[in-house]
C-alpha cells in the first residue's frame, strides 16, 4: 500500500469518526430529552437540531491556506 492510499484511508476514517460521533451525540440528546426527561418529541427534536448545528459548525473542514 502506498502512502497516498494510507493518507486517503486515514482522512476517510477521521471524516466518518467525527461525523458519526456527532450523529450519535445528537440522537442520544433527542432520545434522552424525549424519554428520560419527559419533555416530549418536539423538545427532543429541537435540542437534537441545536446540538447537531453546534457540532456542524465546530467540526466542518476549515479552508486550506
PDB file of N, CA and C in Angstrom:
ATOM      1  N   UNK A   1       0.842  -1.169   0.000  1.00  0.00           N
ATOM      2  CA  UNK A   1       0.000   0.000   0.000  1.00  0.00           C
ATOM      3  C   UNK A   1       0.896   1.244   0.000  1.00  0.00           C
ATOM      4  N   UNK A   2       0.616   2.136  -0.903  1.00  0.00           N
ATOM      5  CA  UNK A   2       1.399   3.360  -0.997  1.00  0.00           C
ATOM      6  C   UNK A   2       0.941   4.372   0.044  1.00  0.00           C
ATOM      7  N   UNK A   3       1.790   5.334   0.305  1.00  0.00           N
ATOM      8  CA  UNK A   3       1.493   6.321   1.338  1.00  0.00           C
ATOM      9  C   UNK A   3       0.264   7.152   0.979  1.00  0.00           C
ATOM     10  N   UNK A   4       0.045   7.415  -0.301  1.00  0.00           N
ATOM     11  CA  UNK A   4      -1.131   8.196  -0.693  1.00  0.00           C
ATOM     12  C   UNK A   4      -2.422   7.441  -0.375  1.00  0.00           C
ATOM     13  N   UNK A   5      -2.399   6.125  -0.504  1.00  0.00           N
ATOM     14  CA  UNK A   5      -3.568   5.322  -0.146  1.00  0.00           C
ATOM     15  C   UNK A   5      -3.793   5.343   1.360  1.00  0.00           C
ATOM     16  N   UNK A   6      -2.706   5.302   2.122  1.00  0.00           N
ATOM     17  CA  UNK A   6      -2.824   5.348   3.575  1.00  0.00           C
ATOM     18  C   UNK A   6      -3.364   6.700   4.034  1.00  0.00           C
ATOM     19  N   UNK A   7      -2.899   7.755   3.418  1.00  0.00           N
ATOM     20  CA  UNK A   7      -3.381   9.094   3.763  1.00  0.00           C
ATOM     21  C   UNK A   7      -4.862   9.214   3.436  1.00  0.00           C
ATOM     22  N   UNK A   8      -5.248   8.710   2.289  1.00  0.00           N
ATOM     23  CA  UNK A   8      -6.652   8.755   1.889  1.00  0.00           C
ATOM     24  C   UNK A   8      -7.526   7.958   2.852  1.00  0.00           C
ATOM     25  N   UNK A   9      -7.062   6.780   3.245  1.00  0.00           N
ATOM     26  CA  UNK A   9      -7.807   5.953   4.195  1.00  0.00           C
ATOM     27  C   UNK A   9      -7.908   6.638   5.543  1.00  0.00           C
ATOM     28  N   UNK A  10      -6.832   7.259   5.996  1.00  0.00           N
ATOM     29  CA  UNK A  10      -6.831   7.953   7.286  1.00  0.00           C
ATOM     30  C   UNK A  10      -7.811   9.126   7.273  1.00  0.00           C
ATOM     31  N   UNK A  11      -7.842   9.893   6.184  1.00  0.00           N
ATOM     32  CA  UNK A  11      -8.771  11.017   6.091  1.00  0.00           C
ATOM     33  C   UNK A  11     -10.220  10.529   6.079  1.00  0.00           C
ATOM     34  N   UNK A  12     -10.481   9.428   5.405  1.00  0.00           N
ATOM     35  CA  UNK A  12     -11.824   8.856   5.405  1.00  0.00           C
ATOM     36  C   UNK A  12     -12.218   8.399   6.804  1.00  0.00           C
ATOM     37  N   UNK A  13     -11.297   7.751   7.511  1.00  0.00           N
ATOM     38  CA  UNK A  13     -11.562   7.303   8.874  1.00  0.00           C
ATOM     39  C   UNK A  13     -11.872   8.487   9.787  1.00  0.00           C
ATOM     40  N   UNK A  14     -11.086   9.550   9.698  1.00  0.00           N
ATOM     41  CA  UNK A  14     -11.332  10.734  10.526  1.00  0.00           C
ATOM     42  C   UNK A  14     -12.673  11.374  10.191  1.00  0.00           C
ATOM     43  N   UNK A  15     -12.986  11.468   8.907  1.00  0.00           N
ATOM     44  CA  UNK A  15     -14.254  12.046   8.472  1.00  0.00           C
ATOM     45  C   UNK A  15     -15.432  11.258   9.039  1.00  0.00           C
ATOM     46  N   UNK A  16     -15.404   9.938   8.885  1.00  0.00           N
ATOM     47  CA  UNK A  16     -16.500   9.106   9.377  1.00  0.00           C
ATOM     48  C   UNK A  16     -16.571   9.102  10.899  1.00  0.00           C
ATOM     49  N   UNK A  17     -15.433   9.161  11.562  1.00  0.00           N
ATOM     50  CA  UNK A  17     -15.414   9.171  13.026  1.00  0.00           C
ATOM     51  C   UNK A  17     -16.043  10.436  13.586  1.00  0.00           C
ATOM     52  N   UNK A  18     -15.653  11.587  13.065  1.00  0.00           N
ATOM     53  CA  UNK A  18     -16.168  12.824  13.646  1.00  0.00           C
ATOM     54  C   UNK A  18     -17.643  13.032  13.316  1.00  0.00           C
ATOM     55  N   UNK A  19     -18.071  12.740  12.097  1.00  0.00           N
ATOM     56  CA  UNK A  19     -19.484  12.942  11.767  1.00  0.00           C
ATOM     57  C   UNK A  19     -20.361  11.846  12.364  1.00  0.00           C
ATOM     58  N   UNK A  20     -19.832  10.639  12.481  1.00  0.00           N
ATOM     59  CA  UNK A  20     -20.578   9.576  13.154  1.00  0.00           C
ATOM     60  C   UNK A  20     -20.748   9.853  14.634  1.00  0.00           C
ATOM     61  N   UNK A  21     -19.723  10.407  15.262  1.00  0.00           N
ATOM     62  CA  UNK A  21     -19.816  10.780  16.675  1.00  0.00           C
ATOM     63  C   UNK A  21     -20.830  11.895  16.878  1.00  0.00           C
ATOM     64  N   UNK A  22     -20.850  12.856  15.981  1.00  0.00           N
ATOM     65  CA  UNK A  22     -21.824  13.941  16.079  1.00  0.00           C
ATOM     66  C   UNK A  22     -23.246  13.415  15.911  1.00  0.00           C
ATOM     67  N   UNK A  23     -23.460  12.533  14.951  1.00  0.00           N
ATOM     68  CA  UNK A  23     -24.792  11.958  14.749  1.00  0.00           C
ATOM     69  C   UNK A  23     -25.226  11.149  15.963  1.00  0.00           C
ATOM     70  N   UNK A  24     -24.316  10.382  16.536  1.00  0.00           N
ATOM     71  CA  UNK A  24     -24.628   9.600  17.733  1.00  0.00           C
ATOM     72  C   UNK A  24     -24.978  10.515  18.899  1.00  0.00           C
ATOM     73  N   UNK A  25     -24.224  11.581  19.084  1.00  0.00           N
ATOM     74  CA  UNK A  25     -24.496  12.520  20.172  1.00  0.00           C
ATOM     75  C   UNK A  25     -25.853  13.192  19.992  1.00  0.00           C
ATOM     76  N   UNK A  26     -26.173  13.599  18.775  1.00  0.00           N
ATOM     77  CA  UNK A  26     -27.458  14.250  18.527  1.00  0.00           C
ATOM     78  C   UNK A  26     -28.617  13.289  18.778  1.00  0.00           C
ATOM     79  N   UNK A  27     -28.479  12.039  18.352  1.00  0.00           N
ATOM     80  CA  UNK A  27     -29.533  11.047  18.587  1.00  0.00           C
ATOM     81  C   UNK A  27     -29.696  10.774  20.072  1.00  0.00           C
ATOM     82  N   UNK A  28     -28.578  10.685  20.800  1.00  0.00           N
ATOM     83  CA  UNK A  28     -28.665  10.469  22.244  1.00  0.00           C
ATOM     84  C   UNK A  28     -29.352  11.630  22.947  1.00  0.00           C
ATOM     85  N   UNK A  29     -29.087  12.851  22.526  1.00  0.00           N
ATOM     86  CA  UNK A  29     -29.752  14.011  23.123  1.00  0.00           C
ATOM     87  C   UNK A  29     -31.246  13.961  22.845  1.00  0.00           C
ATOM     88  N   UNK A  30     -31.630  13.662  21.616  1.00  0.00           N
ATOM     89  CA  UNK A  30     -33.053  13.579  21.272  1.00  0.00           C
ATOM     90  C   UNK A  30     -33.748  12.531  22.125  1.00  0.00           C
ATOM     91  N   UNK A  31     -33.179  11.344  22.201  1.00  0.00           N
ATOM     92  CA  UNK A  31     -33.820  10.268  22.957  1.00  0.00           C
ATOM     93  C   UNK A  31     -33.842  10.547  24.456  1.00  0.00           C
ATOM     94  N   UNK A  32     -32.787  11.172  24.976  1.00  0.00           N
ATOM     95  CA  UNK A  32     -32.750  11.489  26.403  1.00  0.00           C
ATOM     96  C   UNK A  32     -33.801  12.528  26.762  1.00  0.00           C
ATOM     97  N   UNK A  33     -33.885  13.587  25.985  1.00  0.00           N
ATOM     98  CA  UNK A  33     -34.876  14.625  26.278  1.00  0.00           C
ATOM     99  C   UNK A  33     -36.286  14.091  26.061  1.00  0.00           C
ATOM    100  N   UNK A  34     -36.468  13.278  25.040  1.00  0.00           N
ATOM    101  CA  UNK A  34     -37.785  12.766  24.719  1.00  0.00           C
ATOM    102  C   UNK A  34     -38.294  11.795  25.784  1.00  0.00           C
ATOM    103  N   UNK A  35     -37.472  10.827  26.177  1.00  0.00           N
ATOM    104  CA  UNK A  35     -37.945   9.773  27.069  1.00  0.00           C
ATOM    105  C   UNK A  35     -37.536   9.959  28.525  1.00  0.00           C
ATOM    106  N   UNK A  36     -36.279  10.256  28.804  1.00  0.00           N
ATOM    107  CA  UNK A  36     -35.813  10.314  30.189  1.00  0.00           C
ATOM    108  C   UNK A  36     -36.328  11.560  30.901  1.00  0.00           C
ATOM    109  N   UNK A  37     -36.290  12.692  30.228  1.00  0.00           N
ATOM    110  CA  UNK A  37     -36.754  13.931  30.842  1.00  0.00           C
ATOM    111  C   UNK A  37     -38.267  14.034  30.740  1.00  0.00           C
ATOM    112  N   UNK A  38     -38.822  13.468  29.691  1.00  0.00           N
ATOM    113  CA  UNK A  38     -40.268  13.502  29.504  1.00  0.00           C
ATOM    114  C   UNK A  38     -40.767  14.813  28.932  1.00  0.00           C
ATOM    115  N   UNK A  39     -39.902  15.548  28.259  1.00  0.00           N
ATOM    116  CA  UNK A  39     -40.296  16.841  27.709  1.00  0.00           C
ATOM    117  C   UNK A  39     -41.077  16.695  26.404  1.00  0.00           C
ATOM    118  N   UNK A  40     -41.022  15.527  25.789  1.00  0.00           N
ATOM    119  CA  UNK A  40     -41.765  15.298  24.559  1.00  0.00           C
ATOM    120  C   UNK A  40     -40.880  15.295  23.330  1.00  0.00           C
ATOM    121  N   UNK A  41     -41.508  14.882  22.229  1.00  0.00           N
ATOM    122  CA  UNK A  41     -40.758  14.740  20.985  1.00  0.00           C
ATOM    123  C   UNK A  41     -40.275  16.078  20.443  1.00  0.00           C
ATOM    124  N   UNK A  42     -41.126  17.087  20.493  1.00  0.00           N
ATOM    125  CA  UNK A  42     -40.758  18.381  19.909  1.00  0.00           C
ATOM    126  C   UNK A  42     -39.545  18.976  20.628  1.00  0.00           C
ATOM    127  N   UNK A  43     -39.547  18.933  21.950  1.00  0.00           N
ATOM    128  CA  UNK A  43     -38.400  19.452  22.709  1.00  0.00           C
ATOM    129  C   UNK A  43     -37.147  18.631  22.414  1.00  0.00           C
ATOM    130  N   UNK A  44     -37.298  17.320  22.285  1.00  0.00           N
ATOM    131  CA  UNK A  44     -36.162  16.472  21.950  1.00  0.00           C
ATOM    132  C   UNK A  44     -35.618  16.768  20.570  1.00  0.00           C
ATOM    133  N   UNK A  45     -36.522  16.954  19.611  1.00  0.00           N
ATOM    134  CA  UNK A  45     -36.089  17.250  18.248  1.00  0.00           C
ATOM    135  C   UNK A  45     -35.388  18.601  18.174  1.00  0.00           C
ATOM    136  N   UNK A  46     -35.922  19.588  18.864  1.00  0.00           N
ATOM    137  CA  UNK A  46     -35.298  20.913  18.861  1.00  0.00           C
ATOM    138  C   UNK A  46     -33.909  20.850  19.486  1.00  0.00           C
ATOM    139  N   UNK A  47     -33.786  20.161  20.610  1.00  0.00           N
ATOM    140  CA  UNK A  47     -32.476  20.063  21.256  1.00  0.00           C
ATOM    141  C   UNK A  47     -31.495  19.271  20.395  1.00  0.00           C
ATOM    142  N   UNK A  48     -31.977  18.250  19.704  1.00  0.00           N
ATOM    143  CA  UNK A  48     -31.111  17.494  18.804  1.00  0.00           C
ATOM    144  C   UNK A  48     -30.620  18.329  17.638  1.00  0.00           C
ATOM    145  N   UNK A  49     -31.492  19.155  17.088  1.00  0.00           N
ATOM    146  CA  UNK A  49     -31.096  20.038  15.984  1.00  0.00           C
ATOM    147  C   UNK A  49     -30.077  21.064  16.468  1.00  0.00           C
ATOM    148  N   UNK A  50     -30.273  21.584  17.681  1.00  0.00           N
ATOM    149  CA  UNK A  50     -29.319  22.556  18.231  1.00  0.00           C
ATOM    150  C   UNK A  50     -27.946  21.913  18.419  1.00  0.00           C
ATOM    151  N   UNK A  51     -27.919  20.703  18.975  1.00  0.00           N
ATOM    152  CA  UNK A  51     -26.646  20.004  19.174  1.00  0.00           C
ATOM    153  C   UNK A  51     -25.988  19.711  17.829  1.00  0.00           C
ATOM    154  N   UNK A  52     -26.769  19.271  16.854  1.00  0.00           N
ATOM    155  CA  UNK A  52     -26.203  18.970  15.543  1.00  0.00           C
ATOM    156  C   UNK A  52     -25.675  20.228  14.867  1.00  0.00           C
ATOM    157  N   UNK A  53     -26.406  21.330  14.970  1.00  0.00           N
ATOM    158  CA  UNK A  53     -25.954  22.579  14.347  1.00  0.00           C
ATOM    159  C   UNK A  53     -24.662  23.073  14.989  1.00  0.00           C
ATOM    160  N   UNK A  54     -24.596  23.020  16.318  1.00  0.00           N
ATOM    161  CA  UNK A  54     -23.372  23.447  17.001  1.00  0.00           C
ATOM    162  C   UNK A  54     -22.200  22.551  16.608  1.00  0.00           C
ATOM    163  N   UNK A  55     -22.445  21.251  16.549  1.00  0.00           N
ATOM    164  CA  UNK A  55     -21.396  20.324  16.139  1.00  0.00           C
ATOM    165  C   UNK A  55     -20.989  20.505  14.694  1.00  0.00           C
ATOM    166  N   UNK A  56     -21.949  20.811  13.840  1.00  0.00           N
ATOM    167  CA  UNK A  56     -21.649  21.031  12.425  1.00  0.00           C
ATOM    168  C   UNK A  56     -20.682  22.192  12.253  1.00  0.00           C
ATOM    169  N   UNK A  57     -20.960  23.301  12.940  1.00  0.00           N
ATOM    170  CA  UNK A  57     -20.080  24.462  12.812  1.00  0.00           C
ATOM    171  C   UNK A  57     -18.731  24.227  13.481  1.00  0.00           C
ATOM    172  N   UNK A  58     -18.697  23.382  14.502  1.00  0.00           N
ATOM    173  CA  UNK A  58     -17.426  23.086  15.169  1.00  0.00           C
ATOM    174  C   UNK A  58     -16.578  22.097  14.373  1.00  0.00           C
ATOM    175  N   UNK A  59     -17.215  21.164  13.666  1.00  0.00           N
ATOM    176  CA  UNK A  59     -16.484  20.085  13.007  1.00  0.00           C
ATOM    177  C   UNK A  59     -16.248  20.276  11.513  1.00  0.00           C
ATOM    178  N   UNK A  60     -16.868  21.268  10.919  1.00  0.00           N
ATOM    179  CA  UNK A  60     -16.704  21.415   9.466  1.00  0.00           C
ATOM    180  C   UNK A  60     -15.249  21.703   9.124  1.00  0.00           C
ATOM    181  N   UNK A  61     -14.887  21.337   7.928  1.00  0.00           N
ATOM    182  CA  UNK A  61     -13.498  21.486   7.488  1.00  0.00           C
ATOM    183  C   UNK A  61     -13.156  22.955   7.302  1.00  0.00           C
ATOM    184  N   UNK A  62     -11.998  23.309   7.763  1.00  0.00           N
ATOM    185  CA  UNK A  62     -11.519  24.677   7.598  1.00  0.00           C
ATOM    186  C   UNK A  62     -10.889  24.804   6.208  1.00  0.00           C
ATOM    187  N   UNK A  63     -11.011  25.965   5.594  1.00  0.00           N
ATOM    188  CA  UNK A  63     -10.394  26.122   4.268  1.00  0.00           C
ATOM    189  C   UNK A  63      -8.871  26.035   4.353  1.00  0.00           C
ATOM    190  N   UNK A  64      -8.294  25.383   3.373  1.00  0.00           N
ATOM    191  CA  UNK A  64      -6.834  25.243   3.330  1.00  0.00           C
ATOM    192  C   UNK A  64      -6.202  26.570   2.920  1.00  0.00           C
ATOM    193  N   UNK A  65      -5.067  26.851   3.496  1.00  0.00           N
ATOM    194  CA  UNK A  65      -4.387  28.116   3.188  1.00  0.00           C
ATOM    195  C   UNK A  65      -3.508  27.957   1.990  1.00  0.00           C
TER     196      UNK A  65
END
